[in-house]
Every structure is written in C-alpha cells, then in structure tokens.
Amino acid sequence: MPDSIALSLISHTNAGKTTLARTLLARDVGEVRDAPHVTTEAAAYPLVETQEGERLLLWDTPGFGDSARLAKRLAQQGNPIGWFLTQVWDRLRDRPFYLTQLAVRNVRDSADVVLYLLNAGETPEEAGYLANLAGELEVLSWMDKPVVALLNQMGRPRPRAEEAAEIERWRDALLPYPVVRTVMPLDAFARCWVQEFALFDAIAGGLPAARRPLFARLAEAWRDCRWAQFDAAMAALAKPVGNALVARVP
C-alpha cells in the first residue's frame, strides 16, 4: 500500500484553521464562521499525491478550548494524554474539552508533523492569550510531535525590520517549548507560494530522517502542481481577448 505523511492543522478555536486549509487545498472544505468551535470533527484531505500513489494528507481538526484549565488538570496526571483520551466528555456540557479531545487524539494517532496556527493579531504577552497559549503548548509537548508554528493575521505589510522583530517576539515566547521546531508567518488568506515553499522546508526539517525521502517526493509533486497552475494562468493571460491581446506579466 502506498505510504503517506500526515499534517495535523490545529489551533485555539476560531483562529482560522479551516480558512488556511481551504487556502492550501485551493478548494472549499469544512465550514467557516466567525464563532468558536465551528469544526466539530477531524477530517483528512489529500494535499498532494505522487504518480506512485504516495499522499500528503492535511487534517483539519476541532479547535482547542479552555486550554489553560485543561493544562492544569492534565498536569495532575501521571500519564496526562493517556488520561485525557480515556475520559468521557459530554459534547454539550463539556464542549471545549470534548472537541479538544478529538484534536489531541488526531495528533497522537495520525500526525507526523503538527501545524500550529497562532493568531498573531494579538501579542504573545497579552495575559489571556498567553494562558491559553501556554496550556496548548504543554499539551503538544506531552505528545512530543514536531510542531511548526504558523503566525496568522500579522496585518498589513510593514517594513521588513518591523515584521522581523514581531516574528522574533513570537520565537522568544515559544522558546521554552523544544517541541516547536520552527516559527514562521503564513497568512490564512494572503499567503503566497514563497511562503508555501518555506512551509514545506520547515516540515521536512521536523521529520525523522527515514521519512524525509518520501516527503521530498511529495514536495516535488506539489511544486510541479503549483508551477503547472502558474503556467496555465500565464497562458490564459496571453490568449487574445476579442481584438486585444492581454500582455503576459513578466
């Protein structure tokens, strides 16, 4: 059976996971609303496939909820993740924990690399956000899967030095958590292919050496697909429209 690599896309609830999944997949998946806990199950989508049938899967998962309280409860357990996944949480009364449990189970059982989406519209120093951030990073650390932290909603373009300083603040905030291998910007709406190339490089760096050849083949298939899309778009721009010729963008 052809092999696959799985990426689990997780975040605090309502941070833009499904929007980013739609952007990367270039099609509508899941449901997007400005409300907490819209995604209620983990779903896998093929991101790219080689000619041999090897696949890169992207999992969209429910968002973390009440992460600070969860981390405190888990810290009291000898086997925190094992304990959490054996508990029965009511999907209505304990909705934040119930949905977090689904996300945690997906990461533990399916993920090769975790894509952890952060709302960079807030600063890492803000007290309320920091409490949930610390709780979620504790949970991820207990599962010991490589994490690529993605900074979403960084706002309008600014001078390079200003943006670099903001990214560095996030890196400093995540430094106490060795499970985080890379911190990088990736906007759920306005990402570009250059950012996607950087994302794939970061994923490769988090994989065990034995998995990297497979991922290299998948990354090459993805790049081929992106360049084919680019060439098709350029060809469409160069076609005559009525009596006019649309100029090809250099």
CSV table of C-alpha atoms in Angstrom, one decimal:
chain,number,residue,atom,x,y,z
A,1,MET,CA,0.0,0.0,0.0
A,2,PRO,CA,1.5,3.4,-0.9
A,3,ASP,CA,2.8,5.4,2.0
A,4,SER,CA,1.6,8.8,3.3
A,5,ILE,CA,2.6,11.7,5.5
A,6,ALA,CA,0.0,13.4,7.7
A,7,LEU,CA,0.0,17.0,8.8
A,8,SER,CA,-2.4,17.9,11.6
A,9,LEU,CA,-3.6,21.6,11.5
A,10,ILE,CA,-4.5,22.7,15.0
A,11,SER,CA,-5.1,26.0,16.9
A,12,HIS,CA,-7.2,27.6,19.5
A,13,THR,CA,-10.8,27.7,18.4
A,14,ASN,CA,-11.7,30.4,15.8
A,15,ALA,CA,-8.1,31.2,14.8
A,16,GLY,CA,-8.5,30.4,11.1
A,17,LYS,CA,-7.6,26.7,10.7
A,18,THR,CA,-10.3,25.8,8.2
A,19,THR,CA,-9.6,29.0,6.2
A,20,LEU,CA,-6.0,28.0,5.9
A,21,ALA,CA,-6.9,24.5,5.0
A,22,ARG,CA,-9.1,25.9,2.1
A,23,THR,CA,-6.2,28.1,1.0
A,24,LEU,CA,-3.7,25.3,0.9
A,25,LEU,CA,-6.1,22.9,-0.7
A,26,ALA,CA,-7.4,25.5,-3.2
A,27,ARG,CA,-11.0,24.4,-2.6
A,28,ASP,CA,-13.8,24.8,-0.1
A,29,VAL,CA,-13.7,22.3,2.8
A,30,GLY,CA,-15.4,22.3,6.2
A,31,GLU,CA,-17.4,25.3,7.4
A,32,VAL,CA,-16.1,28.8,8.1
A,33,ARG,CA,-18.0,31.1,10.5
A,34,ASP,CA,-16.9,33.8,13.0
A,35,ALA,CA,-17.8,31.7,16.0
A,36,PRO,CA,-16.0,29.3,18.4
A,37,HIS,CA,-16.0,25.6,17.8
A,38,VAL,CA,-17.4,25.5,14.3
A,39,THR,CA,-15.2,22.5,13.3
A,40,THR,CA,-16.6,19.5,15.2
A,41,GLU,CA,-14.6,16.6,13.8
A,42,ALA,CA,-11.2,15.8,12.4
A,43,ALA,CA,-11.2,15.4,8.6
A,44,ALA,CA,-8.3,14.4,6.3
A,45,TYR,CA,-7.9,15.9,2.8
A,46,PRO,CA,-5.2,14.9,0.2
A,47,LEU,CA,-2.9,17.9,-0.3
A,48,VAL,CA,-0.8,16.2,-3.0
A,49,GLU,CA,-0.2,12.8,-4.4
A,50,THR,CA,2.7,11.3,-6.4
A,51,GLN,CA,2.3,9.1,-9.5
A,52,GLU,CA,3.0,6.1,-7.3
A,53,GLY,CA,0.0,7.0,-5.1
A,54,GLU,CA,2.0,8.3,-2.1
A,55,ARG,CA,0.0,11.1,-0.4
A,56,LEU,CA,0.5,14.1,1.8
A,57,LEU,CA,-2.6,14.4,4.0
A,58,LEU,CA,-3.8,17.6,5.7
A,59,TRP,CA,-6.0,17.1,8.7
A,60,ASP,CA,-8.4,19.9,9.7
A,61,THR,CA,-9.2,19.4,13.4
A,62,PRO,CA,-11.5,20.9,16.1
A,63,GLY,CA,-10.0,23.9,17.9
A,64,PHE,CA,-8.6,23.9,21.4
A,65,GLY,CA,-10.9,25.4,24.0
A,66,ASP,CA,-10.3,26.4,27.7
A,67,SER,CA,-6.7,25.4,27.3
A,68,ALA,CA,-5.4,26.9,30.5
A,69,ARG,CA,-7.8,24.9,32.6
A,70,LEU,CA,-7.2,21.8,30.6
A,71,ALA,CA,-3.4,22.0,31.1
A,72,LYS,CA,-3.8,22.4,34.9
A,73,ARG,CA,-6.0,19.3,35.1
A,74,LEU,CA,-3.6,17.3,32.9
A,75,ALA,CA,-0.6,18.3,35.0
A,76,GLN,CA,-2.1,16.4,37.9
A,77,GLN,CA,-2.0,13.1,36.0
A,78,GLY,CA,1.0,10.7,35.7
A,79,ASN,CA,0.1,10.0,32.1
A,80,PRO,CA,-1.7,13.2,31.1
A,81,ILE,CA,-2.5,12.4,27.5
A,82,GLY,CA,-3.5,8.8,28.2
A,83,TRP,CA,-5.8,10.0,31.0
A,84,PHE,CA,-7.4,12.8,28.9
A,85,LEU,CA,-8.2,10.5,26.0
A,86,THR,CA,-9.8,7.9,28.2
A,87,GLN,CA,-12.2,10.3,29.8
A,88,VAL,CA,-15.8,10.7,28.5
A,89,TRP,CA,-16.6,14.3,28.0
A,90,ASP,CA,-20.2,15.4,27.3
A,91,ARG,CA,-20.3,17.0,23.9
A,92,LEU,CA,-22.6,19.8,25.1
A,93,ARG,CA,-21.8,20.4,28.8
A,94,ASP,CA,-18.0,19.8,28.3
A,95,ARG,CA,-17.9,21.0,24.7
A,96,PRO,CA,-14.4,22.7,24.8
A,97,PHE,CA,-12.9,19.5,26.3
A,98,TYR,CA,-14.8,17.2,24.1
A,99,LEU,CA,-13.6,18.9,20.9
A,100,THR,CA,-10.1,19.3,22.3
A,101,GLN,CA,-10.0,15.6,22.9
A,102,LEU,CA,-10.8,14.9,19.2
A,103,ALA,CA,-7.9,17.2,18.2
A,104,VAL,CA,-5.5,15.7,20.7
A,105,ARG,CA,-6.4,12.1,19.6
A,106,ASN,CA,-5.8,13.1,15.9
A,107,VAL,CA,-2.4,14.5,16.7
A,108,ARG,CA,-1.4,11.5,18.8
A,109,ASP,CA,-2.6,8.8,16.4
A,110,SER,CA,-2.2,10.4,12.9
A,111,ALA,CA,0.2,13.3,12.8
A,112,ASP,CA,3.7,13.2,11.5
A,113,VAL,CA,4.0,17.0,11.9
A,114,VAL,CA,1.7,19.4,13.7
A,115,LEU,CA,0.9,22.8,12.0
A,116,TYR,CA,0.0,25.0,15.0
A,117,LEU,CA,-1.8,28.2,13.8
A,118,LEU,CA,-1.4,31.2,16.0
A,119,ASN,CA,-3.4,34.5,16.0
A,120,ALA,CA,-0.6,37.0,15.5
A,121,GLY,CA,-3.1,39.8,15.7
A,122,GLU,CA,-2.6,39.6,19.4
A,123,THR,CA,0.8,39.8,21.0
A,124,PRO,CA,2.3,36.8,22.8
A,125,GLU,CA,2.5,38.9,26.0
A,126,GLU,CA,-1.3,39.5,26.3
A,127,ALA,CA,-2.3,37.8,29.6
A,128,GLY,CA,-5.5,36.0,28.4
A,129,TYR,CA,-3.9,34.8,25.2
A,130,LEU,CA,-0.7,33.8,27.0
A,131,ALA,CA,-2.5,31.5,29.4
A,132,ASN,CA,-4.2,29.5,26.6
A,133,LEU,CA,-1.0,29.5,24.5
A,134,ALA,CA,1.0,28.0,27.4
A,135,GLY,CA,-1.7,25.4,28.0
A,136,GLU,CA,-1.8,24.3,24.4
A,137,LEU,CA,2.0,24.1,24.2
A,138,GLU,CA,2.1,22.0,27.3
A,139,VAL,CA,-0.4,19.6,25.7
A,140,LEU,CA,1.7,19.5,22.5
A,141,SER,CA,4.9,18.9,24.4
A,142,TRP,CA,3.4,15.9,26.2
A,143,MET,CA,2.6,14.3,22.8
A,144,ASP,CA,6.2,15.0,21.6
A,145,LYS,CA,5.3,15.5,17.9
A,146,PRO,CA,7.3,18.1,15.9
A,147,VAL,CA,5.4,21.4,15.7
A,148,VAL,CA,5.7,24.1,13.1
A,149,ALA,CA,4.1,27.3,14.5
A,150,LEU,CA,2.4,29.5,11.9
A,151,LEU,CA,1.7,33.1,12.5
A,152,ASN,CA,-1.6,34.1,11.1
A,153,GLN,CA,-3.2,37.6,10.8
A,154,MET,CA,0.0,39.6,11.0
A,155,GLY,CA,-1.7,42.6,9.5
A,156,ARG,CA,-0.8,44.9,6.7
A,157,PRO,CA,2.7,44.8,5.1
A,158,ARG,CA,5.2,46.7,7.1
A,159,PRO,CA,8.9,47.5,6.8
A,160,ARG,CA,10.9,44.3,6.9
A,161,ALA,CA,12.7,45.1,10.1
A,162,GLU,CA,9.4,45.7,11.9
A,163,GLU,CA,7.9,42.4,10.7
A,164,ALA,CA,11.2,40.5,11.6
A,165,ALA,CA,11.0,42.0,15.1
A,166,GLU,CA,7.5,40.7,15.6
A,167,ILE,CA,8.4,37.2,14.4
A,168,GLU,CA,11.3,37.3,16.8
A,169,ARG,CA,9.0,38.1,19.7
A,170,TRP,CA,6.9,35.0,18.9
A,171,ARG,CA,10.1,32.9,18.7
A,172,ASP,CA,11.2,34.1,22.1
A,173,ALA,CA,7.7,33.3,23.5
A,174,LEU,CA,7.8,29.8,22.2
A,175,LEU,CA,11.5,29.2,23.0
A,176,PRO,CA,10.7,27.3,26.3
A,177,TYR,CA,9.0,24.6,24.2
A,178,PRO,CA,11.5,22.5,22.3
A,179,VAL,CA,8.7,20.7,20.5
A,180,VAL,CA,8.3,23.8,18.4
A,181,ARG,CA,10.9,23.4,15.6
A,182,THR,CA,10.1,26.5,13.5
A,183,VAL,CA,8.1,29.7,13.9
A,184,MET,CA,7.1,31.4,10.6
A,185,PRO,CA,4.5,33.7,9.1
A,186,LEU,CA,1.7,32.1,7.0
A,187,ASP,CA,-1.4,34.1,6.4
A,188,ALA,CA,-4.6,32.0,6.0
A,189,PHE,CA,-5.9,34.5,3.4
A,190,ALA,CA,-2.9,36.2,1.8
A,191,ARG,CA,-0.2,33.6,1.7
A,192,CYS,CA,2.0,33.3,-1.4
A,193,TRP,CA,3.8,30.4,-2.9
A,194,VAL,CA,7.1,31.6,-1.5
A,195,GLN,CA,5.6,31.1,2.0
A,196,GLU,CA,4.4,27.6,1.0
A,197,PHE,CA,7.9,26.7,-0.2
A,198,ALA,CA,9.2,27.8,3.2
A,199,LEU,CA,6.5,25.8,4.9
A,200,PHE,CA,7.5,22.6,3.1
A,201,ASP,CA,11.1,23.2,4.0
A,202,ALA,CA,10.1,23.6,7.7
A,203,ILE,CA,8.0,20.4,7.6
A,204,ALA,CA,10.9,18.4,6.1
A,205,GLY,CA,13.2,19.7,8.9
A,206,GLY,CA,10.8,18.3,11.5
A,207,LEU,CA,10.5,14.8,10.1
A,208,PRO,CA,12.7,11.8,11.1
A,209,ALA,CA,15.5,11.1,8.6
A,210,ALA,CA,13.7,7.9,7.5
A,211,ARG,CA,10.6,9.8,6.4
A,212,ARG,CA,12.4,12.6,4.6
A,213,PRO,CA,12.9,10.9,1.2
A,214,LEU,CA,9.1,10.2,1.0
A,215,PHE,CA,8.4,13.8,1.9
A,216,ALA,CA,10.9,15.1,-0.7
A,217,ARG,CA,9.0,13.2,-3.4
A,218,LEU,CA,5.7,14.7,-2.2
A,219,ALA,CA,7.2,18.2,-2.0
A,220,GLU,CA,8.4,17.8,-5.6
A,221,ALA,CA,5.0,16.7,-6.8
A,222,TRP,CA,3.5,19.7,-5.0
A,223,ARG,CA,5.9,22.1,-6.6
A,224,ASP,CA,5.2,20.6,-10.0
A,225,CYS,CA,1.5,21.1,-9.4
A,226,ARG,CA,2.0,24.7,-8.4
A,227,TRP,CA,4.2,25.5,-11.4
A,228,ALA,CA,1.6,23.9,-13.7
A,229,GLN,CA,-1.0,26.1,-12.3
A,230,PHE,CA,1.2,29.1,-12.8
A,231,ASP,CA,2.0,28.2,-16.4
A,232,ALA,CA,-1.7,27.7,-17.1
A,233,ALA,CA,-2.6,31.1,-15.6
A,234,MET,CA,0.1,32.8,-17.7
A,235,ALA,CA,-1.1,31.0,-20.9
A,236,ALA,CA,-4.6,32.2,-20.2
A,237,LEU,CA,-3.3,35.8,-19.8
A,238,ALA,CA,-1.5,35.6,-23.1
A,239,LYS,CA,-4.6,34.5,-25.1
A,240,PRO,CA,-6.3,37.0,-27.4
A,241,VAL,CA,-9.5,38.6,-25.9
A,242,GLY,CA,-11.6,39.9,-28.7
A,243,ASN,CA,-9.4,42.2,-30.8
A,244,ALA,CA,-7.0,42.8,-27.9
A,245,LEU,CA,-4.1,40.7,-26.7
A,246,VAL,CA,-3.6,40.5,-22.9
A,247,ALA,CA,0.0,41.1,-22.1
A,248,ARG,CA,1.9,38.4,-20.3
A,249,VAL,CA,3.1,39.5,-16.9
A,250,PRO,CA,6.8,39.2,-16.6
